[in-house]
């Protein structure tokens, strides 16, 4: 079951940054700025990897890690 509030929150947060932000779930890679991609992928109970690359990557990683934690979603931010 998808968590609509989490999906909107994650996408809105990601869109504040210029960096490329990609969520890896198993063998799928999803652009976190795409709400549709998140709706088809983000489900509770799974663990994800977050890949962030760009000028504001440090800020984006911190902000998104906070959003995932707020919604009780397991994410590993890849350095």
PDB file of N, CA, C and O in Angstrom, residues 21-61:
ATOM      1  N   UNK A  21      18.382  13.157  -8.197  1.00  0.00           N
ATOM      2  CA  UNK A  21      18.031  12.360  -7.018  1.00  0.00           C
ATOM      3  C   UNK A  21      17.288  11.114  -7.493  1.00  0.00           C
ATOM      4  O   UNK A  21      16.201  11.201  -8.063  1.00  0.00           O
ATOM      5  N   UNK A  22      17.899   9.967  -7.252  1.00  0.00           N
ATOM      6  CA  UNK A  22      17.349   8.707  -7.740  1.00  0.00           C
ATOM      7  C   UNK A  22      17.198   7.736  -6.578  1.00  0.00           C
ATOM      8  O   UNK A  22      18.095   7.585  -5.756  1.00  0.00           O
ATOM      9  N   UNK A  23      16.053   7.073  -6.537  1.00  0.00           N
ATOM     10  CA  UNK A  23      15.770   6.076  -5.513  1.00  0.00           C
ATOM     11  C   UNK A  23      15.926   4.694  -6.133  1.00  0.00           C
ATOM     12  O   UNK A  23      15.361   4.421  -7.188  1.00  0.00           O
ATOM     13  N   UNK A  24      16.718   3.851  -5.475  1.00  0.00           N
ATOM     14  CA  UNK A  24      16.881   2.478  -5.958  1.00  0.00           C
ATOM     15  C   UNK A  24      16.065   1.554  -5.080  1.00  0.00           C
ATOM     16  O   UNK A  24      16.209   1.547  -3.858  1.00  0.00           O
ATOM     17  N   UNK A  25      15.197   0.791  -5.710  1.00  0.00           N
ATOM     18  CA  UNK A  25      14.390  -0.208  -5.014  1.00  0.00           C
ATOM     19  C   UNK A  25      14.603  -1.524  -5.753  1.00  0.00           C
ATOM     20  O   UNK A  25      14.169  -1.680  -6.886  1.00  0.00           O
ATOM     21  N   UNK A  26      15.306  -2.443  -5.115  1.00  0.00           N
ATOM     22  CA  UNK A  26      15.710  -3.684  -5.771  1.00  0.00           C
ATOM     23  C   UNK A  26      16.488  -3.325  -7.039  1.00  0.00           C
ATOM     24  O   UNK A  26      17.495  -2.672  -6.976  1.00  0.00           O
ATOM     25  N   UNK A  27      15.973  -3.703  -8.207  1.00  0.00           N
ATOM     26  CA  UNK A  27      16.706  -3.409  -9.445  1.00  0.00           C
ATOM     27  C   UNK A  27      16.046  -2.283 -10.242  1.00  0.00           C
ATOM     28  O   UNK A  27      16.299  -2.114 -11.415  1.00  0.00           O
ATOM     29  N   UNK A  28      15.174  -1.511  -9.581  1.00  0.00           N
ATOM     30  CA  UNK A  28      14.506  -0.397 -10.247  1.00  0.00           C
ATOM     31  C   UNK A  28      15.110   0.921  -9.776  1.00  0.00           C
ATOM     32  O   UNK A  28      15.448   1.069  -8.612  1.00  0.00           O
ATOM     33  N   UNK A  29      15.224   1.863 -10.694  1.00  0.00           N
ATOM     34  CA  UNK A  29      15.723   3.196 -10.367  1.00  0.00           C
ATOM     35  C   UNK A  29      14.642   4.210 -10.721  1.00  0.00           C
ATOM     36  O   UNK A  29      14.152   4.215 -11.849  1.00  0.00           O
ATOM     37  N   UNK A  30      14.273   5.044  -9.751  1.00  0.00           N
ATOM     38  CA  UNK A  30      13.172   5.970  -9.925  1.00  0.00           C
ATOM     39  C   UNK A  30      13.638   7.391  -9.663  1.00  0.00           C
ATOM     40  O   UNK A  30      14.288   7.657  -8.646  1.00  0.00           O
ATOM     41  N   UNK A  31      13.293   8.307 -10.558  1.00  0.00           N
ATOM     42  CA  UNK A  31      13.564   9.726 -10.343  1.00  0.00           C
ATOM     43  C   UNK A  31      12.628  10.194  -9.235  1.00  0.00           C
ATOM     44  O   UNK A  31      11.414  10.161  -9.386  1.00  0.00           O
ATOM     45  N   UNK A  32      13.197  10.624  -8.118  1.00  0.00           N
ATOM     46  CA  UNK A  32      12.403  10.997  -6.950  1.00  0.00           C
ATOM     47  C   UNK A  32      11.557  12.242  -7.220  1.00  0.00           C
ATOM     48  O   UNK A  32      10.567  12.480  -6.543  1.00  0.00           O
ATOM     49  N   UNK A  33      11.920  13.008  -8.222  1.00  0.00           N
ATOM     50  CA  UNK A  33      11.143  14.202  -8.553  1.00  0.00           C
ATOM     51  C   UNK A  33       9.865  13.852  -9.313  1.00  0.00           C
ATOM     52  O   UNK A  33       9.017  14.690  -9.539  1.00  0.00           O
ATOM     53  N   UNK A  34       9.716  12.600  -9.691  1.00  0.00           N
ATOM     54  CA  UNK A  34       8.540  12.131 -10.427  1.00  0.00           C
ATOM     55  C   UNK A  34       7.547  11.483  -9.467  1.00  0.00           C
ATOM     56  O   UNK A  34       7.787  10.399  -8.941  1.00  0.00           O
ATOM     57  N   UNK A  35       6.429  12.149  -9.254  1.00  0.00           N
ATOM     58  CA  UNK A  35       5.412  11.602  -8.351  1.00  0.00           C
ATOM     59  C   UNK A  35       4.912  10.256  -8.873  1.00  0.00           C
ATOM     60  O   UNK A  35       4.724   9.320  -8.115  1.00  0.00           O
ATOM     61  N   UNK A  36       4.700  10.156 -10.180  1.00  0.00           N
ATOM     62  CA  UNK A  36       4.194   8.907 -10.751  1.00  0.00           C
ATOM     63  C   UNK A  36       5.156   7.747 -10.486  1.00  0.00           C
ATOM     64  O   UNK A  36       4.737   6.656 -10.109  1.00  0.00           O
ATOM     65  N   UNK A  37       6.446   7.998 -10.663  1.00  0.00           N
ATOM     66  CA  UNK A  37       7.437   6.957 -10.392  1.00  0.00           C
ATOM     67  C   UNK A  37       7.392   6.507  -8.947  1.00  0.00           C
ATOM     68  O   UNK A  37       7.481   5.315  -8.645  1.00  0.00           O
ATOM     69  N   UNK A  38       7.222   7.456  -8.037  1.00  0.00           N
ATOM     70  CA  UNK A  38       7.151   7.113  -6.615  1.00  0.00           C
ATOM     71  C   UNK A  38       5.888   6.305  -6.309  1.00  0.00           C
ATOM     72  O   UNK A  38       5.926   5.349  -5.541  1.00  0.00           O
ATOM     73  N   UNK A  39       4.764   6.685  -6.900  1.00  0.00           N
ATOM     74  CA  UNK A  39       3.512   5.971  -6.643  1.00  0.00           C
ATOM     75  C   UNK A  39       3.619   4.498  -7.014  1.00  0.00           C
ATOM     76  O   UNK A  39       3.041   3.640  -6.359  1.00  0.00           O
ATOM     77  N   UNK A  40       4.366   4.203  -8.080  1.00  0.00           N
ATOM     78  CA  UNK A  40       4.458   2.812  -8.523  1.00  0.00           C
ATOM     79  C   UNK A  40       5.519   2.021  -7.763  1.00  0.00           C
ATOM     80  O   UNK A  40       5.597   0.805  -7.907  1.00  0.00           O
ATOM     81  N   UNK A  41       6.321   2.704  -6.957  1.00  0.00           N
ATOM     82  CA  UNK A  41       7.459   2.041  -6.328  1.00  0.00           C
ATOM     83  C   UNK A  41       7.456   2.082  -4.812  1.00  0.00           C
ATOM     84  O   UNK A  41       7.835   1.122  -4.155  1.00  0.00           O
ATOM     85  N   UNK A  42       7.058   3.200  -4.244  1.00  0.00           N
ATOM     86  CA  UNK A  42       7.224   3.421  -2.813  1.00  0.00           C
ATOM     87  C   UNK A  42       6.142   2.700  -2.014  1.00  0.00           C
ATOM     88  O   UNK A  42       4.978   3.062  -2.065  1.00  0.00           O
ATOM     89  N   UNK A  43       6.536   1.673  -1.299  1.00  0.00           N
ATOM     90  CA  UNK A  43       5.616   0.958  -0.412  1.00  0.00           C
ATOM     91  C   UNK A  43       6.312   0.734   0.916  1.00  0.00           C
ATOM     92  O   UNK A  43       7.534   0.584   0.972  1.00  0.00           O
ATOM     93  N   UNK A  44       5.562   0.760   1.968  1.00  0.00           N
ATOM     94  CA  UNK A  44       6.137   0.575   3.297  1.00  0.00           C
ATOM     95  C   UNK A  44       6.740  -0.807   3.468  1.00  0.00           C
ATOM     96  O   UNK A  44       6.357  -1.753   2.803  1.00  0.00           O
ATOM     97  N   UNK A  45       7.708  -0.903   4.365  1.00  0.00           N
ATOM     98  CA  UNK A  45       8.303  -2.197   4.660  1.00  0.00           C
ATOM     99  C   UNK A  45       9.518  -2.523   3.812  1.00  0.00           C
ATOM    100  O   UNK A  45      10.264  -3.423   4.139  1.00  0.00           O
ATOM    101  N   UNK A  46       9.692  -1.828   2.720  1.00  0.00           N
ATOM    102  CA  UNK A  46      10.867  -2.048   1.882  1.00  0.00           C
ATOM    103  C   UNK A  46      11.989  -1.124   2.346  1.00  0.00           C
ATOM    104  O   UNK A  46      11.748  -0.133   3.004  1.00  0.00           O
ATOM    105  N   UNK A  47      13.201  -1.470   1.938  1.00  0.00           N
ATOM    106  CA  UNK A  47      14.301  -0.544   2.194  1.00  0.00           C
ATOM    107  C   UNK A  47      14.812  -0.058   0.843  1.00  0.00           C
ATOM    108  O   UNK A  47      14.767  -0.781  -0.152  1.00  0.00           O
ATOM    109  N   UNK A  48      15.262   1.175   0.829  1.00  0.00           N
ATOM    110  CA  UNK A  48      15.648   1.826  -0.412  1.00  0.00           C
ATOM    111  C   UNK A  48      17.034   2.429  -0.292  1.00  0.00           C
ATOM    112  O   UNK A  48      17.509   2.667   0.810  1.00  0.00           O
ATOM    113  N   UNK A  49      17.642   2.691  -1.444  1.00  0.00           N
ATOM    114  CA  UNK A  49      18.901   3.427  -1.490  1.00  0.00           C
ATOM    115  C   UNK A  49      18.647   4.720  -2.239  1.00  0.00           C
ATOM    116  O   UNK A  49      17.994   4.727  -3.281  1.00  0.00           O
ATOM    117  N   UNK A  50      19.179   5.810  -1.695  1.00  0.00           N
ATOM    118  CA  UNK A  50      19.009   7.119  -2.305  1.00  0.00           C
ATOM    119  C   UNK A  50      20.350   7.571  -2.870  1.00  0.00           C
ATOM    120  O   UNK A  50      21.339   7.617  -2.152  1.00  0.00           O
ATOM    121  N   UNK A  51      20.369   7.866  -4.171  1.00  0.00           N
ATOM    122  CA  UNK A  51      21.580   8.321  -4.856  1.00  0.00           C
ATOM    123  C   UNK A  51      21.383   9.782  -5.244  1.00  0.00           C
ATOM    124  O   UNK A  51      20.443  10.092  -5.973  1.00  0.00           O
ATOM    125  N   UNK A  52      22.249  10.661  -4.740  1.00  0.00           N
ATOM    126  CA  UNK A  52      22.117  12.094  -5.006  1.00  0.00           C
ATOM    127  C   UNK A  52      23.440  12.617  -5.570  1.00  0.00           C
ATOM    128  O   UNK A  52      24.495  12.395  -4.986  1.00  0.00           O
ATOM    129  N   UNK A  53      23.353  13.286  -6.703  1.00  0.00           N
ATOM    130  CA  UNK A  53      24.549  13.843  -7.346  1.00  0.00           C
ATOM    131  C   UNK A  53      24.245  15.250  -7.836  1.00  0.00           C
ATOM    132  O   UNK A  53      23.242  15.460  -8.500  1.00  0.00           O
ATOM    133  N   UNK A  54      25.119  16.190  -7.481  1.00  0.00           N
ATOM    134  CA  UNK A  54      24.947  17.552  -7.967  1.00  0.00           C
ATOM    135  C   UNK A  54      25.500  18.567  -6.989  1.00  0.00           C
ATOM    136  O   UNK A  54      26.029  18.227  -5.931  1.00  0.00           O
ATOM    137  N   UNK A  55      25.348  19.832  -7.369  1.00  0.00           N
ATOM    138  CA  UNK A  55      25.927  20.931  -6.600  1.00  0.00           C
ATOM    139  C   UNK A  55      25.389  21.033  -5.181  1.00  0.00           C
ATOM    140  O   UNK A  55      26.110  21.371  -4.252  1.00  0.00           O
ATOM    141  N   UNK A  56      24.095  20.727  -5.006  1.00  0.00           N
ATOM    142  CA  UNK A  56      23.488  20.848  -3.674  1.00  0.00           C
ATOM    143  C   UNK A  56      23.173  19.475  -3.076  1.00  0.00           C
ATOM    144  O   UNK A  56      22.237  19.308  -2.295  1.00  0.00           O
ATOM    145  N   UNK A  57      23.988  18.489  -3.416  1.00  0.00           N
ATOM    146  CA  UNK A  57      23.748  17.107  -2.991  1.00  0.00           C
ATOM    147  C   UNK A  57      23.722  16.952  -1.477  1.00  0.00           C
ATOM    148  O   UNK A  57      22.864  16.235  -0.940  1.00  0.00           O
ATOM    149  N   UNK A  58      24.630  17.603  -0.770  1.00  0.00           N
ATOM    150  CA  UNK A  58      24.679  17.450   0.692  1.00  0.00           C
ATOM    151  C   UNK A  58      23.381  17.912   1.337  1.00  0.00           C
ATOM    152  O   UNK A  58      22.825  17.226   2.204  1.00  0.00           O
ATOM    153  N   UNK A  59      22.887  19.060   0.896  1.00  0.00           N
ATOM    154  CA  UNK A  59      21.637  19.582   1.444  1.00  0.00           C
ATOM    155  C   UNK A  59      20.462  18.679   1.071  1.00  0.00           C
ATOM    156  O   UNK A  59      19.575  18.429   1.879  1.00  0.00           O
ATOM    157  N   UNK A  60      20.452  18.196  -0.161  1.00  0.00           N
ATOM    158  CA  UNK A  60      19.371  17.324  -0.628  1.00  0.00           C
ATOM    159  C   UNK A  60      19.347  16.020   0.159  1.00  0.00           C
ATOM    160  O   UNK A  60      18.278  15.547   0.561  1.00  0.00           O
ATOM    161  N   UNK A  61      20.527  15.442   0.390  1.00  0.00           N
ATOM    162  CA  UNK A  61      20.603  14.185   1.153  1.00  0.00           C
ATOM    163  C   UNK A  61      20.034  14.377   2.548  1.00  0.00           C
ATOM    164  O   UNK A  61      19.244  13.552   3.036  1.00  0.00           O
TER     165      UNK A  61
END
